[in-house]
Tab-separated table of C-alpha atoms and ligand atoms in Angstrom:
chain	number	residue	atom	x	y	z
Y	905	UNK	CA	122.029	118.574	94.658
Y	906	UNK	CA	119.640	121.321	93.599
Y	907	UNK	CA	117.821	121.807	96.835
Y	908	UNK	CA	119.604	124.062	99.240
Y	909	UNK	CA	122.632	124.439	96.960
Y	910	UNK	CA	122.181	128.200	96.989
Y	911	UNK	CA	122.410	128.162	100.786
Y	912	UNK	CA	126.009	127.015	100.633
Y	913	UNK	CA	126.903	129.338	97.788
Y	914	UNK	CA	126.961	126.751	95.024
Y	915	UNK	CA	125.779	127.369	91.495
Y	916	UNK	CA	124.414	124.211	89.924
Y	917	UNK	CA	124.624	123.708	86.165
Y	918	UNK	CA	122.143	120.959	85.287
Y	919	UNK	CA	123.776	119.818	82.035
Y	920	UNK	CA	122.223	116.327	81.893
Y	921	UNK	CA	124.234	113.618	80.126
Y	922	UNK	CA	125.585	113.314	76.611
Y	923	UNK	CA	127.433	115.691	74.315
Y	924	UNK	CA	130.575	115.145	76.309
Y	925	UNK	CA	132.729	117.655	74.399
Y	926	UNK	CA	130.231	120.345	75.397
Y	927	UNK	CA	130.384	119.247	79.036
Y	928	UNK	CA	134.162	119.644	78.955
Y	929	UNK	CA	133.892	123.068	77.262
Y	930	UNK	CA	131.376	124.186	79.909
Y	931	UNK	CA	133.602	122.856	82.672
Y	932	UNK	CA	136.480	124.973	81.380
Y	933	UNK	CA	134.491	128.102	80.453
Y	934	UNK	CA	132.561	128.291	83.702
Y	935	UNK	CA	135.287	126.996	86.013
Y	936	UNK	CA	133.286	124.058	87.398
Y	937	UNK	CA	134.897	122.705	90.564
Y	938	UNK	CA	132.690	119.664	91.135
Y	939	UNK	CA	130.784	117.162	89.047
Y	940	UNK	CA	128.020	114.719	89.968
Y	941	UNK	CA	127.559	111.738	87.650
Y	942	UNK	CA	128.098	107.999	87.424
Y	943	UNK	CA	131.689	106.744	87.833
Y	944	UNK	CA	131.499	105.322	84.288
Y	945	UNK	CA	130.588	108.690	82.868
Y	946	UNK	CA	133.440	110.455	84.632
Y	947	UNK	CA	135.831	107.877	83.145
Y	948	UNK	CA	134.358	108.625	79.740
Y	949	UNK	CA	134.697	112.392	80.290
Y	950	UNK	CA	138.361	111.885	81.226
Y	951	UNK	CA	139.029	109.956	78.023
Y	952	UNK	CA	137.154	112.398	75.783
Y	953	UNK	CA	139.045	115.280	77.422
Y	954	UNK	CA	142.366	113.570	76.608
Y	955	UNK	CA	141.300	113.207	72.975
Y	956	UNK	CA	140.404	116.928	72.910
Y	957	UNK	CA	143.850	117.735	74.313
Y	958	UNK	CA	142.355	118.890	77.611
Y	959	UNK	CA	144.128	117.827	80.783
Y	960	UNK	CA	141.476	117.766	83.524
Y	961	UNK	CA	144.128	118.331	86.218
Y	962	UNK	CA	145.793	121.304	84.557
Y	963	UNK	CA	143.173	122.834	82.274
Y	964	UNK	CA	140.087	122.730	84.488
Y	965	UNK	CA	139.272	123.677	88.074
Y	966	UNK	CA	137.600	120.331	88.722
Y	967	UNK	CA	138.549	119.078	92.188
Y	968	UNK	CA	135.577	117.029	93.359
Y	969	UNK	CA	133.593	114.156	91.898
Y	970	UNK	CA	130.309	113.096	93.524
Y	971	UNK	CA	129.726	109.701	92.035
Y	972	UNK	CA	127.046	107.078	92.330
Y	973	UNK	CA	124.077	105.237	90.791
Y	974	UNK	CA	126.180	102.139	90.090
Y	975	UNK	CA	128.519	100.011	92.187
Y	976	UNK	CA	132.198	101.049	92.066
Y	977	UNK	CA	135.224	100.065	94.101
Y	978	UNK	CA	138.016	101.625	96.154
Y	979	UNK	CA	140.477	100.642	93.435
Y	980	UNK	CA	138.474	102.594	90.868
Y	981	UNK	CA	138.334	105.568	93.246
Y	982	UNK	CA	142.130	105.570	93.674
Y	983	UNK	CA	142.656	105.445	89.918
Y	984	UNK	CA	140.237	108.269	89.166
Y	985	UNK	CA	141.651	110.474	91.911
Y	986	UNK	CA	145.174	110.032	90.624
Y	987	UNK	CA	144.339	110.371	86.945
Y	988	UNK	CA	142.006	113.357	87.178
Y	989	UNK	CA	143.466	115.076	90.246
Y	990	UNK	CA	140.169	115.083	92.128
Y	991	UNK	CA	138.701	113.798	95.369
Y	992	UNK	CA	135.983	111.300	94.501
Y	993	UNK	CA	133.067	110.840	96.897
Y	994	UNK	CA	130.458	108.116	96.911
Y	995	UNK	CA	126.798	109.163	96.967
Y	996	UNK	CA	123.761	107.008	97.602
Y	997	UNK	CA	120.014	107.074	97.122
Y	998	UNK	CA	117.302	105.606	94.953
Y	999	UNK	CA	114.669	107.276	92.837
Y	1000	UNK	CA	111.899	105.631	94.893
Y	1001	UNK	CA	113.137	107.522	97.957
Y	1002	UNK	CA	113.605	110.957	96.349
Y	1003	UNK	CA	116.936	110.300	94.642
Y	1004	UNK	CA	120.473	110.682	95.945
Y	1005	UNK	CA	120.348	111.919	99.519
Y	1006	UNK	CA	123.288	110.399	101.382
Y	1007	UNK	CA	126.983	110.978	100.845
Y	1008	UNK	CA	130.435	110.388	102.209
Y	1009	UNK	CA	132.193	112.918	104.412
Y	1010	UNK	CA	135.790	114.082	104.047
Y	1011	UNK	CA	136.992	110.796	105.577
Y	1012	UNK	CA	135.736	108.819	102.528
Y	1013	UNK	CA	135.027	105.817	104.735
Y	1014	UNK	CA	131.445	104.995	103.813
Y	1015	UNK	CA	128.257	106.881	103.070
Y	1016	UNK	CA	126.633	108.555	106.074
Y	1017	UNK	CA	122.928	107.838	106.409
Y	1018	UNK	CA	121.402	110.916	108.038
Y	1019	UNK	CA	119.588	109.171	110.845
Y	1020	UNK	CA	117.161	112.028	111.513
Y	1021	UNK	CA	115.969	111.543	107.939
Y	1022	UNK	CA	116.151	107.820	107.437
Y	1023	UNK	CA	116.279	104.580	109.364
Y	1024	UNK	CA	118.539	102.125	107.618
Y	1025	UNK	CA	118.697	98.413	108.332
Y	1026	UNK	CA	120.614	95.565	106.754
Y	1027	UNK	CA	118.616	92.355	106.551
Y	1028	UNK	CA	119.088	88.779	105.486
Y	1029	UNK	CA	117.592	88.811	101.960
Y	1030	UNK	CA	116.087	85.363	102.424
Y	1031	UNK	CA	114.582	85.542	105.919
Y	1032	UNK	CA	114.050	89.312	106.137
Y	1033	UNK	CA	115.571	89.308	109.641
Y	1034	UNK	CA	117.807	92.276	110.627
Y	1035	UNK	CA	121.549	91.558	110.700
Y	1036	UNK	CA	124.172	92.960	113.057
Y	1037	UNK	CA	126.416	95.871	112.051
Y	1038	UNK	CA	129.359	94.436	110.113
Y	1039	UNK	CA	127.265	91.704	108.483
Y	1040	UNK	CA	126.601	91.812	104.761
Y	1041	UNK	CA	122.988	91.840	103.574
Y	1042	UNK	CA	120.243	93.758	101.801
Y	1043	UNK	CA	119.575	97.393	102.668
Y	1044	UNK	CA	116.142	98.497	103.767
Y	1045	UNK	CA	115.299	102.118	104.357
Y	1046	UNK	CA	112.454	103.858	106.135
Y	1047	UNK	CA	112.279	107.561	105.359
Y	1048	UNK	CA	111.164	109.247	108.563
Y	1049	UNK	CA	110.160	112.582	107.118
Y	1050	UNK	CA	108.088	111.567	104.114
Y	1051	UNK	CA	104.436	112.472	104.482
Y	1052	UNK	CA	102.407	111.817	101.355
Y	1053	UNK	CA	103.956	108.552	100.236
Y	1054	UNK	CA	105.389	106.781	103.212
Y	1055	UNK	CA	107.578	103.736	102.785
Y	1056	UNK	CA	108.463	101.508	105.646
Y	1057	UNK	CA	111.409	99.115	105.574
Y	1058	UNK	CA	111.597	99.529	101.832
Y	1059	UNK	CA	113.776	96.783	100.374
Y	1060	UNK	CA	116.131	98.448	97.957
Y	1061	UNK	CA	117.830	95.301	96.720
Y	1062	UNK	CA	121.337	96.734	97.214
Y	1063	UNK	CA	123.920	94.724	99.136
Y	1064	UNK	CA	125.951	96.511	101.802
Y	1065	UNK	CA	127.227	96.420	105.370
Y	1066	UNK	CA	126.121	98.775	108.153
Y	1067	UNK	CA	128.778	100.488	110.254
Y	1068	UNK	CA	127.517	102.141	113.459
Y	1069	UNK	CA	130.927	103.225	114.817
Y	1070	UNK	CA	131.367	106.978	115.291
Y	1071	UNK	CA	133.161	108.308	112.218
Y	1072	UNK	CA	136.545	110.042	112.477
Y	1073	UNK	CA	134.765	113.184	111.225
Y	1074	UNK	CA	132.845	113.208	114.526
Y	1075	UNK	CA	129.418	112.469	113.075
Y	1076	UNK	CA	127.404	109.793	114.836
Y	1077	UNK	CA	125.150	108.998	111.867
Y	1078	UNK	CA	125.644	105.378	110.814
Y	1079	UNK	CA	127.460	104.645	107.591
Y	1080	UNK	CA	126.994	102.042	104.905
Y	1081	UNK	CA	129.950	100.489	103.163
Y	1082	UNK	CA	130.216	100.586	99.407
Y	1083	UNK	CA	127.305	98.971	97.620
Y	1084	UNK	CA	128.666	95.596	96.570
Y	1085	UNK	CA	125.961	94.914	94.029
Y	1086	UNK	CA	122.275	94.198	93.896
Y	1087	UNK	CA	120.604	91.070	95.163
Y	1088	UNK	CA	119.627	90.406	91.546
Y	1089	UNK	CA	123.126	91.283	90.159
Y	1090	UNK	CA	124.678	88.245	91.716
Y	1091	UNK	CA	125.904	85.745	89.154
Y	1092	UNK	CA	125.932	82.089	90.039
Y	1093	UNK	CA	128.845	80.488	88.215
Y	1094	UNK	CA	129.089	76.730	88.668
Y	1095	UNK	CA	127.287	77.115	91.974
Y	1096	UNK	CA	129.542	79.888	93.252
Y	1097	UNK	CA	128.202	83.383	93.977
Y	1098	UNK	CA	130.063	86.077	92.074
Y	1099	UNK	CA	129.381	89.801	92.200
Y	1100	UNK	CA	130.621	91.982	89.315
Y	1101	UNK	CA	132.095	94.326	91.955
Y	1102	UNK	CA	134.406	91.508	93.135
Y	1103	UNK	CA	135.760	91.291	89.602
Y	1104	UNK	CA	136.294	95.063	89.471
Y	1105	UNK	CA	138.017	94.918	92.862
Y	1106	UNK	CA	140.468	92.260	91.649
Y	1107	UNK	CA	141.104	93.933	88.287
Y	1108	UNK	CA	141.730	97.413	89.691
Y	1109	UNK	CA	144.521	96.026	91.880
Y	1110	UNK	CA	146.480	95.013	88.748
Y	1111	UNK	CA	148.377	97.980	87.274
Y	1112	UNK	CA	148.438	96.574	83.701
Y	1113	UNK	CA	144.635	96.552	83.561
Y	1114	UNK	CA	142.864	99.673	82.292
Y	1115	UNK	CA	139.630	101.090	83.668
Y	1116	UNK	CA	137.148	99.270	81.397
Y	1117	UNK	CA	136.040	95.670	81.481
Y	1118	UNK	CA	133.134	93.454	80.499
Y	1119	UNK	CA	131.887	90.186	81.974
Y	1120	UNK	CA	130.430	87.552	79.643
Y	1121	UNK	CA	128.704	84.488	81.045
Y	1122	UNK	CA	127.791	81.608	78.798
Y	1123	UNK	CA	126.955	77.961	79.145
Y	1124	UNK	CA	129.064	75.405	77.307
Y	1125	UNK	CA	127.265	72.084	77.619
Y	1126	UNK	CA	126.234	71.812	81.241
Y	1127	UNK	CA	128.900	74.148	82.590
Y	1128	UNK	CA	128.853	77.894	83.111
Y	1129	UNK	CA	131.676	79.751	81.466
Y	1130	UNK	CA	132.951	83.060	82.822
Y	1131	UNK	CA	134.898	85.315	80.474
Y	1132	UNK	CA	136.328	88.617	81.642
Y	1133	UNK	CA	137.293	90.956	78.796
Y	1134	UNK	CA	139.408	93.915	79.852
Y	1135	UNK	CA	141.300	96.746	78.251
Y	1136	UNK	CA	145.006	97.009	78.919
Y	1137	UNK	CA	146.257	100.352	80.056
Y	1138	UNK	CA	148.184	102.338	77.483
Y	1139	UNK	CA	151.605	101.544	78.938
Y	1140	UNK	CA	150.977	97.802	79.099
Y	1141	UNK	CA	149.640	97.693	75.572
Y	1142	UNK	CA	152.589	96.528	73.530
Y	1143	UNK	CA	153.208	94.056	70.764
Y	1144	UNK	CA	155.476	91.878	72.817
Y	1145	UNK	CA	153.601	88.624	72.885
Y	1146	UNK	CA	155.558	87.341	75.884
Y	1147	UNK	CA	154.505	90.318	78.019
Y	1148	UNK	CA	150.875	89.905	77.058
Y	1149	UNK	CA	151.009	86.191	77.891
Y	1150	UNK	CA	152.359	87.010	81.356
Y	1151	UNK	CA	149.680	89.643	81.952
Y	1152	UNK	CA	147.033	87.191	80.860
Y	1153	UNK	CA	148.288	84.481	83.204
Y	1154	UNK	CA	148.570	86.923	86.085
Y	1155	UNK	CA	145.010	88.244	85.639
Y	1156	UNK	CA	143.561	84.744	85.304
Y	1157	UNK	CA	145.380	83.696	88.444
Y	1158	UNK	CA	144.281	86.745	90.485
Y	1159	UNK	CA	140.659	86.368	89.404
Y	1160	UNK	CA	140.635	82.647	90.161
Y	1161	UNK	CA	141.996	83.265	93.658
Y	1162	UNK	CA	139.583	86.052	94.439
Y	1163	UNK	CA	136.416	84.465	92.975
Y	1164	UNK	CA	137.206	80.808	93.610
Y	1165	UNK	CA	136.107	79.918	90.100
Y	1166	UNK	CA	137.989	79.435	86.812
Y	1167	UNK	CA	137.940	82.487	84.597
Y	1168	UNK	CA	138.933	82.999	80.974
Y	1169	UNK	CA	140.287	86.409	80.153
Y	1170	UNK	CA	140.576	88.369	76.950
Y	1171	UNK	CA	143.024	91.257	76.628
Y	1172	UNK	CA	141.798	94.196	74.595
Y	1173	UNK	CA	143.288	97.298	73.093
Y	1174	UNK	CA	142.575	100.503	75.072
Y	1175	UNK	CA	139.341	102.121	73.882
Y	1176	UNK	CA	137.762	98.969	72.421
Y	1177	UNK	CA	134.921	98.346	74.894
Y	1178	UNK	CA	131.713	100.422	74.795
Y	1179	UNK	CA	131.560	103.603	76.888
Y	1180	UNK	CA	128.484	104.696	78.807
Y	1181	UNK	CA	127.002	108.089	79.547
Y	1182	UNK	CA	124.714	106.805	82.291
Y	1183	UNK	CA	124.873	103.546	84.187
Y	1184	UNK	CA	127.280	101.117	82.578
Y	1185	UNK	CA	126.315	97.668	81.403
Y	1186	UNK	CA	129.214	95.466	82.352
Y	1187	UNK	CA	127.576	92.028	82.360
Y	1188	UNK	CA	126.355	90.042	79.361
Y	1189	UNK	CA	124.678	86.862	80.488
Y	1190	UNK	CA	124.123	84.675	77.447
Y	1191	UNK	CA	122.700	81.807	79.506
Y	1192	UNK	CA	119.314	83.482	79.568
Y	1193	UNK	CA	119.165	84.068	75.787
O	1545	ZN	ZN1	132.201	110.967	108.608
């Protein structure tokens, strides 16, 4: 973000994280049009702004979010774009390879990997063999222009799918689909593989569910127990027990269908789960404790 920003006429304000009220003040005072942070932090900024009486859409010039460093879904993108009145773009990179360096184009159909800078492959995490475009596996990256510390076929541990079709924007650089999780993020629940991003995907398709959720895995006797705790959105949050029962049944049903495993759910009041200024911690696995 810093390097070369001046060449395209951008002023970068490196505000770091934390002190969210100040971030919102700065955004208003200086007329910031874009923000780069984690998706969780932008959600938090949106909520803090509401509490301050600031409407991001009307009271700021913010129009673009460049978001990454944790897996997020299309459903979350749609919600943030509508709520905050921005276009939200996915960005990708890892600190081992010089930080975020790849981003989506205006089509928002996957992150372009600049192929003059990096060679990206998707491999089978067990055998290490390359997979075909369209197949899901572990990303490896070789940075072609690094000199002092070269890394060849560096296994990042992120799960994605390579797309080598020419993009509608006209660029021929390959794209990677949204990061679906990390090889070591995968939860095995009663023998079934579950990624936290699958849970987010299912939840974000249900209008009654708010933006924040938490996954708790425990073992009762010999069996794994999956509990998904989620906040209701403000409109759905009512005292009518019948409505809440229906929402609960609907969410349990949708999660069971999408994950193929039984899930308990817990409905929470908006604002009751922890908020994060950096990467969020959505999974609590009590089996390891
Ligand atoms: Zn493109």
